[in-house]
């Protein structure tokens, strides 16, 4: 097998394992998902799992990264339809919180992810979100919409608030009731950064 074919095969095997693990973790949860079952579902062996991810936790990290990146893209796509940077910032944060109602996201990213992988703010996917928020905050400060605060500090606080609100919704026994409370508080907190009266942005119903 040529080096190129070997790399292509490894990438395909990696994708198969992530897809199988994503199904298993969403349906059964990380702790009860069987490695033998998910590798069989992928048509591969435990050896392929260990080779690509080290262990089951490494596979979870890859699945969490994939789902979390998809969440960020969905939130950014919704934010892109907003009429200005301020409403875009609020829409992105609100969308991220609202995704806590999605069963797959709730189980994999917001419940099992922190339980087995530690502080979500340290995940690489969260760092990518932080950079996007920092850029938006920088423009808002430059245009006099937000107070002249440190852009990284503001971005970290805003992202952290959205993340923790999503974690709260996911862990709640009644997430549908908690969600509007979480989004309302997020919007009020964000408004504290404004240098002037904010453009109108209503919380999702």
PDB file of C-alpha atoms in Angstrom:
ATOM      1  CA  UNK A   1       0.000   0.000   0.000  1.00  0.00           C
ATOM      2  CA  UNK A   2       1.364   3.425  -0.962  1.00  0.00           C
ATOM      3  CA  UNK A   3       1.772   6.124   1.714  1.00  0.00           C
ATOM      4  CA  UNK A   4      -1.056   8.107   0.116  1.00  0.00           C
ATOM      5  CA  UNK A   5      -3.419   5.124   0.125  1.00  0.00           C
ATOM      6  CA  UNK A   6      -2.446   4.382   3.710  1.00  0.00           C
ATOM      7  CA  UNK A   7      -3.341   7.945   4.753  1.00  0.00           C
ATOM      8  CA  UNK A   8      -6.654   7.781   2.863  1.00  0.00           C
ATOM      9  CA  UNK A   9      -7.509   4.472   4.542  1.00  0.00           C
ATOM     10  CA  UNK A  10      -6.685   5.882   7.979  1.00  0.00           C
ATOM     11  CA  UNK A  11      -8.868   8.929   7.325  1.00  0.00           C
ATOM     12  CA  UNK A  12     -11.766   6.736   6.186  1.00  0.00           C
ATOM     13  CA  UNK A  13     -11.409   4.476   9.226  1.00  0.00           C
ATOM     14  CA  UNK A  14     -11.267   7.490  11.503  1.00  0.00           C
ATOM     15  CA  UNK A  15     -14.452   8.916   9.957  1.00  0.00           C
ATOM     16  CA  UNK A  16     -16.219   5.542  10.274  1.00  0.00           C
ATOM     17  CA  UNK A  17     -15.298   5.246  13.948  1.00  0.00           C
ATOM     18  CA  UNK A  18     -16.412   8.795  14.723  1.00  0.00           C
ATOM     19  CA  UNK A  19     -19.752   8.239  12.967  1.00  0.00           C
ATOM     20  CA  UNK A  20     -20.349   4.934  14.792  1.00  0.00           C
ATOM     21  CA  UNK A  21     -19.322   6.418  18.138  1.00  0.00           C
ATOM     22  CA  UNK A  22     -21.536   9.431  17.587  1.00  0.00           C
ATOM     23  CA  UNK A  23     -24.548   7.155  17.116  1.00  0.00           C
ATOM     24  CA  UNK A  24     -23.634   5.004  20.116  1.00  0.00           C
ATOM     25  CA  UNK A  25     -22.865   7.887  22.469  1.00  0.00           C
ATOM     26  CA  UNK A  26     -26.079   9.712  21.498  1.00  0.00           C
ATOM     27  CA  UNK A  27     -28.247   6.627  22.026  1.00  0.00           C
ATOM     28  CA  UNK A  28     -26.603   5.032  25.064  1.00  0.00           C
ATOM     29  CA  UNK A  29     -24.251   7.582  26.555  1.00  0.00           C
ATOM     30  CA  UNK A  30     -20.478   7.356  26.742  1.00  0.00           C
ATOM     31  CA  UNK A  31     -20.220   5.178  29.830  1.00  0.00           C
ATOM     32  CA  UNK A  32     -22.572   2.442  28.603  1.00  0.00           C
ATOM     33  CA  UNK A  33     -21.636   2.422  24.901  1.00  0.00           C
ATOM     34  CA  UNK A  34     -19.727  -0.748  24.084  1.00  0.00           C
ATOM     35  CA  UNK A  35     -16.433  -0.434  22.212  1.00  0.00           C
ATOM     36  CA  UNK A  36     -16.987  -3.849  20.635  1.00  0.00           C
ATOM     37  CA  UNK A  37     -20.426  -2.826  19.369  1.00  0.00           C
ATOM     38  CA  UNK A  38     -19.370   0.531  17.960  1.00  0.00           C
ATOM     39  CA  UNK A  39     -16.271  -0.888  16.253  1.00  0.00           C
ATOM     40  CA  UNK A  40     -18.410  -3.658  14.768  1.00  0.00           C
ATOM     41  CA  UNK A  41     -20.864  -1.007  13.595  1.00  0.00           C
ATOM     42  CA  UNK A  42     -17.964   0.727  11.844  1.00  0.00           C
ATOM     43  CA  UNK A  43     -16.783  -2.582  10.366  1.00  0.00           C
ATOM     44  CA  UNK A  44     -13.439  -2.229  12.157  1.00  0.00           C
ATOM     45  CA  UNK A  45     -11.603  -3.633  15.163  1.00  0.00           C
ATOM     46  CA  UNK A  46     -10.598  -2.343  18.568  1.00  0.00           C
ATOM     47  CA  UNK A  47      -7.086  -2.101  17.171  1.00  0.00           C
ATOM     48  CA  UNK A  48      -8.244   0.536  14.694  1.00  0.00           C
ATOM     49  CA  UNK A  49      -9.853   2.494  17.524  1.00  0.00           C
ATOM     50  CA  UNK A  50      -6.694   2.410  19.643  1.00  0.00           C
ATOM     51  CA  UNK A  51      -4.517   3.288  16.661  1.00  0.00           C
ATOM     52  CA  UNK A  52      -6.600   6.342  15.712  1.00  0.00           C
ATOM     53  CA  UNK A  53      -7.729   7.652  19.095  1.00  0.00           C
ATOM     54  CA  UNK A  54      -5.656   5.986  21.811  1.00  0.00           C
ATOM     55  CA  UNK A  55      -8.678   4.887  23.821  1.00  0.00           C
ATOM     56  CA  UNK A  56     -12.431   5.329  24.195  1.00  0.00           C
ATOM     57  CA  UNK A  57     -12.018   8.751  25.793  1.00  0.00           C
ATOM     58  CA  UNK A  58      -9.929   9.887  22.844  1.00  0.00           C
ATOM     59  CA  UNK A  59     -12.763   8.822  20.568  1.00  0.00           C
ATOM     60  CA  UNK A  60     -15.231  10.798  22.682  1.00  0.00           C
ATOM     61  CA  UNK A  61     -13.008  13.874  22.348  1.00  0.00           C
ATOM     62  CA  UNK A  62     -13.095  13.528  18.554  1.00  0.00           C
ATOM     63  CA  UNK A  63     -16.889  13.163  18.546  1.00  0.00           C
ATOM     64  CA  UNK A  64     -17.353  16.123  20.885  1.00  0.00           C
ATOM     65  CA  UNK A  65     -15.071  18.252  18.699  1.00  0.00           C
ATOM     66  CA  UNK A  66     -17.104  17.373  15.609  1.00  0.00           C
ATOM     67  CA  UNK A  67     -20.489  18.086  17.206  1.00  0.00           C
ATOM     68  CA  UNK A  68     -19.284  21.248  18.953  1.00  0.00           C
ATOM     69  CA  UNK A  69     -17.873  22.601  15.685  1.00  0.00           C
ATOM     70  CA  UNK A  70     -21.220  21.923  14.012  1.00  0.00           C
ATOM     71  CA  UNK A  71     -22.946  23.816  16.823  1.00  0.00           C
ATOM     72  CA  UNK A  72     -20.667  26.800  16.294  1.00  0.00           C
ATOM     73  CA  UNK A  73     -21.307  26.785  12.544  1.00  0.00           C
ATOM     74  CA  UNK A  74     -25.080  26.603  13.059  1.00  0.00           C
ATOM     75  CA  UNK A  75     -24.944  29.493  15.520  1.00  0.00           C
ATOM     76  CA  UNK A  76     -22.765  31.541  13.167  1.00  0.00           C
ATOM     77  CA  UNK A  77     -25.087  30.883  10.213  1.00  0.00           C
ATOM     78  CA  UNK A  78     -28.031  32.190  12.235  1.00  0.00           C
ATOM     79  CA  UNK A  79     -25.967  35.155  13.402  1.00  0.00           C
ATOM     80  CA  UNK A  80     -25.054  36.003   9.815  1.00  0.00           C
ATOM     81  CA  UNK A  81     -28.707  36.827   9.077  1.00  0.00           C
ATOM     82  CA  UNK A  82     -28.791  39.524  11.778  1.00  0.00           C
ATOM     83  CA  UNK A  83     -28.863  43.152  10.575  1.00  0.00           C
ATOM     84  CA  UNK A  84     -25.811  44.297  12.537  1.00  0.00           C
ATOM     85  CA  UNK A  85     -22.884  43.047  14.621  1.00  0.00           C
ATOM     86  CA  UNK A  86     -24.638  43.585  17.940  1.00  0.00           C
ATOM     87  CA  UNK A  87     -27.710  41.546  17.064  1.00  0.00           C
ATOM     88  CA  UNK A  88     -25.401  38.983  15.440  1.00  0.00           C
ATOM     89  CA  UNK A  89     -23.515  38.592  18.718  1.00  0.00           C
ATOM     90  CA  UNK A  90     -26.734  38.094  20.673  1.00  0.00           C
ATOM     91  CA  UNK A  91     -28.224  35.748  18.076  1.00  0.00           C
ATOM     92  CA  UNK A  92     -25.137  33.548  18.090  1.00  0.00           C
ATOM     93  CA  UNK A  93     -25.094  33.246  21.874  1.00  0.00           C
ATOM     94  CA  UNK A  94     -28.845  32.621  22.076  1.00  0.00           C
ATOM     95  CA  UNK A  95     -28.661  29.983  19.338  1.00  0.00           C
ATOM     96  CA  UNK A  96     -25.881  28.158  21.151  1.00  0.00           C
ATOM     97  CA  UNK A  97     -27.960  28.059  24.334  1.00  0.00           C
ATOM     98  CA  UNK A  98     -31.054  26.884  22.458  1.00  0.00           C
ATOM     99  CA  UNK A  99     -29.161  23.942  20.957  1.00  0.00           C
ATOM    100  CA  UNK A 100     -29.075  22.421  24.437  1.00  0.00           C
ATOM    101  CA  UNK A 101     -32.566  21.113  23.625  1.00  0.00           C
ATOM    102  CA  UNK A 102     -31.178  18.901  20.840  1.00  0.00           C
ATOM    103  CA  UNK A 103     -30.952  15.359  22.324  1.00  0.00           C
ATOM    104  CA  UNK A 104     -27.666  14.485  20.597  1.00  0.00           C
ATOM    105  CA  UNK A 105     -25.986  17.751  21.589  1.00  0.00           C
ATOM    106  CA  UNK A 106     -27.367  17.543  25.106  1.00  0.00           C
ATOM    107  CA  UNK A 107     -26.033  14.029  25.687  1.00  0.00           C
ATOM    108  CA  UNK A 108     -22.677  14.169  23.909  1.00  0.00           C
ATOM    109  CA  UNK A 109     -21.423  17.753  24.256  1.00  0.00           C
ATOM    110  CA  UNK A 110     -23.153  19.160  27.317  1.00  0.00           C
ATOM    111  CA  UNK A 111     -23.470  16.152  29.621  1.00  0.00           C
ATOM    112  CA  UNK A 112     -20.888  13.494  28.753  1.00  0.00           C
ATOM    113  CA  UNK A 113     -18.304  15.921  27.354  1.00  0.00           C
ATOM    114  CA  UNK A 114     -17.665  17.859  30.579  1.00  0.00           C
ATOM    115  CA  UNK A 115     -18.113  14.729  32.721  1.00  0.00           C
ATOM    116  CA  UNK A 116     -15.375  12.773  30.953  1.00  0.00           C
ATOM    117  CA  UNK A 117     -13.218  15.379  29.186  1.00  0.00           C
ATOM    118  CA  UNK A 118     -13.156  18.175  31.752  1.00  0.00           C
ATOM    119  CA  UNK A 119     -13.650  21.942  31.441  1.00  0.00           C
ATOM    120  CA  UNK A 120     -15.307  22.743  28.077  1.00  0.00           C
ATOM    121  CA  UNK A 121     -13.666  26.160  27.957  1.00  0.00           C
ATOM    122  CA  UNK A 122     -10.371  24.341  27.326  1.00  0.00           C
ATOM    123  CA  UNK A 123     -11.627  22.380  24.305  1.00  0.00           C
ATOM    124  CA  UNK A 124     -10.038  23.398  20.958  1.00  0.00           C
ATOM    125  CA  UNK A 125     -13.482  23.884  19.406  1.00  0.00           C
ATOM    126  CA  UNK A 126     -14.352  26.407  22.101  1.00  0.00           C
ATOM    127  CA  UNK A 127     -11.147  28.307  21.389  1.00  0.00           C
ATOM    128  CA  UNK A 128     -12.236  28.681  17.758  1.00  0.00           C
ATOM    129  CA  UNK A 129     -15.571  30.127  18.922  1.00  0.00           C
ATOM    130  CA  UNK A 130     -13.713  32.509  21.206  1.00  0.00           C
ATOM    131  CA  UNK A 131     -11.675  33.917  18.333  1.00  0.00           C
ATOM    132  CA  UNK A 132     -14.827  34.589  16.276  1.00  0.00           C
ATOM    133  CA  UNK A 133     -16.506  36.328  19.212  1.00  0.00           C
ATOM    134  CA  UNK A 134     -13.362  38.349  19.906  1.00  0.00           C
ATOM    135  CA  UNK A 135     -13.364  39.673  16.337  1.00  0.00           C
ATOM    136  CA  UNK A 136     -17.020  40.714  16.599  1.00  0.00           C
ATOM    137  CA  UNK A 137     -16.430  42.363  19.969  1.00  0.00           C
ATOM    138  CA  UNK A 138     -13.439  44.222  18.539  1.00  0.00           C
ATOM    139  CA  UNK A 139     -15.574  45.710  15.769  1.00  0.00           C
ATOM    140  CA  UNK A 140     -18.309  46.692  18.231  1.00  0.00           C
ATOM    141  CA  UNK A 141     -15.793  48.447  20.476  1.00  0.00           C
ATOM    142  CA  UNK A 142     -14.170  50.205  17.518  1.00  0.00           C
ATOM    143  CA  UNK A 143     -17.578  51.456  16.376  1.00  0.00           C
ATOM    144  CA  UNK A 144     -18.504  52.724  19.817  1.00  0.00           C
ATOM    145  CA  UNK A 145     -21.337  50.223  20.302  1.00  0.00           C
ATOM    146  CA  UNK A 146     -19.640  48.439  23.195  1.00  0.00           C
ATOM    147  CA  UNK A 147     -17.761  50.047  26.044  1.00  0.00           C
ATOM    148  CA  UNK A 148     -13.961  50.248  25.589  1.00  0.00           C
ATOM    149  CA  UNK A 149     -13.169  47.080  27.524  1.00  0.00           C
ATOM    150  CA  UNK A 150     -10.559  44.409  26.805  1.00  0.00           C
ATOM    151  CA  UNK A 151     -11.889  42.530  23.778  1.00  0.00           C
ATOM    152  CA  UNK A 152     -10.599  39.112  24.883  1.00  0.00           C
ATOM    153  CA  UNK A 153     -12.011  39.524  28.381  1.00  0.00           C
ATOM    154  CA  UNK A 154     -15.421  40.504  27.005  1.00  0.00           C
ATOM    155  CA  UNK A 155     -15.387  37.653  24.484  1.00  0.00           C
ATOM    156  CA  UNK A 156     -14.488  35.121  27.183  1.00  0.00           C
ATOM    157  CA  UNK A 157     -17.249  36.364  29.472  1.00  0.00           C
ATOM    158  CA  UNK A 158     -19.874  36.312  26.724  1.00  0.00           C
ATOM    159  CA  UNK A 159     -18.885  32.871  25.450  1.00  0.00           C
ATOM    160  CA  UNK A 160     -18.619  31.542  28.973  1.00  0.00           C
ATOM    161  CA  UNK A 161     -22.086  32.827  29.802  1.00  0.00           C
ATOM    162  CA  UNK A 162     -23.601  31.158  26.721  1.00  0.00           C
ATOM    163  CA  UNK A 163     -21.775  27.895  27.412  1.00  0.00           C
ATOM    164  CA  UNK A 164     -22.769  27.775  31.066  1.00  0.00           C
ATOM    165  CA  UNK A 165     -26.358  28.652  30.202  1.00  0.00           C
ATOM    166  CA  UNK A 166     -26.403  25.752  27.732  1.00  0.00           C
ATOM    167  CA  UNK A 167     -24.942  23.432  30.388  1.00  0.00           C
ATOM    168  CA  UNK A 168     -27.667  24.539  32.801  1.00  0.00           C
ATOM    169  CA  UNK A 169     -30.420  23.886  30.261  1.00  0.00           C
ATOM    170  CA  UNK A 170     -28.971  20.472  29.395  1.00  0.00           C
ATOM    171  CA  UNK A 171     -28.705  19.376  33.028  1.00  0.00           C
ATOM    172  CA  UNK A 172     -32.189  20.611  33.942  1.00  0.00           C
ATOM    173  CA  UNK A 173     -35.104  18.273  34.562  1.00  0.00           C
ATOM    174  CA  UNK A 174     -37.287  20.745  32.645  1.00  0.00           C
ATOM    175  CA  UNK A 175     -35.081  22.234  29.900  1.00  0.00           C
ATOM    176  CA  UNK A 176     -37.998  23.786  27.991  1.00  0.00           C
ATOM    177  CA  UNK A 177     -38.822  25.918  31.025  1.00  0.00           C
ATOM    178  CA  UNK A 178     -35.216  26.780  31.821  1.00  0.00           C
ATOM    179  CA  UNK A 179     -34.307  27.795  28.247  1.00  0.00           C
ATOM    180  CA  UNK A 180     -36.180  31.145  28.040  1.00  0.00           C
ATOM    181  CA  UNK A 181     -34.931  32.094  31.510  1.00  0.00           C
ATOM    182  CA  UNK A 182     -31.360  31.354  30.467  1.00  0.00           C
ATOM    183  CA  UNK A 183     -31.606  33.333  27.221  1.00  0.00           C
ATOM    184  CA  UNK A 184     -33.265  36.306  28.906  1.00  0.00           C
ATOM    185  CA  UNK A 185     -30.500  36.481  31.519  1.00  0.00           C
ATOM    186  CA  UNK A 186     -27.831  36.127  28.815  1.00  0.00           C
ATOM    187  CA  UNK A 187     -29.288  39.063  26.849  1.00  0.00           C
ATOM    188  CA  UNK A 188     -29.525  41.265  29.939  1.00  0.00           C
ATOM    189  CA  UNK A 189     -25.961  40.431  30.949  1.00  0.00           C
ATOM    190  CA  UNK A 190     -24.663  41.142  27.435  1.00  0.00           C
ATOM    191  CA  UNK A 191     -26.423  44.521  27.400  1.00  0.00           C
ATOM    192  CA  UNK A 192     -24.163  45.596  30.263  1.00  0.00           C
ATOM    193  CA  UNK A 193     -21.319  45.901  27.744  1.00  0.00           C
ATOM    194  CA  UNK A 194     -23.200  48.446  25.653  1.00  0.00           C
ATOM    195  CA  UNK A 195     -22.000  52.016  25.432  1.00  0.00           C
ATOM    196  CA  UNK A 196     -25.429  53.181  24.291  1.00  0.00           C
ATOM    197  CA  UNK A 197     -29.012  51.980  23.828  1.00  0.00           C
ATOM    198  CA  UNK A 198     -28.952  48.571  22.100  1.00  0.00           C
ATOM    199  CA  UNK A 199     -30.653  47.768  18.821  1.00  0.00           C
ATOM    200  CA  UNK A 200     -33.798  45.748  19.432  1.00  0.00           C
ATOM    201  CA  UNK A 201     -33.267  41.974  19.660  1.00  0.00           C
ATOM    202  CA  UNK A 202     -36.014  39.833  21.124  1.00  0.00           C
ATOM    203  CA  UNK A 203     -35.284  36.543  22.831  1.00  0.00           C
ATOM    204  CA  UNK A 204     -36.510  33.426  20.994  1.00  0.00           C
ATOM    205  CA  UNK A 205     -39.881  32.180  22.193  1.00  0.00           C
TER     206      UNK A 205
END
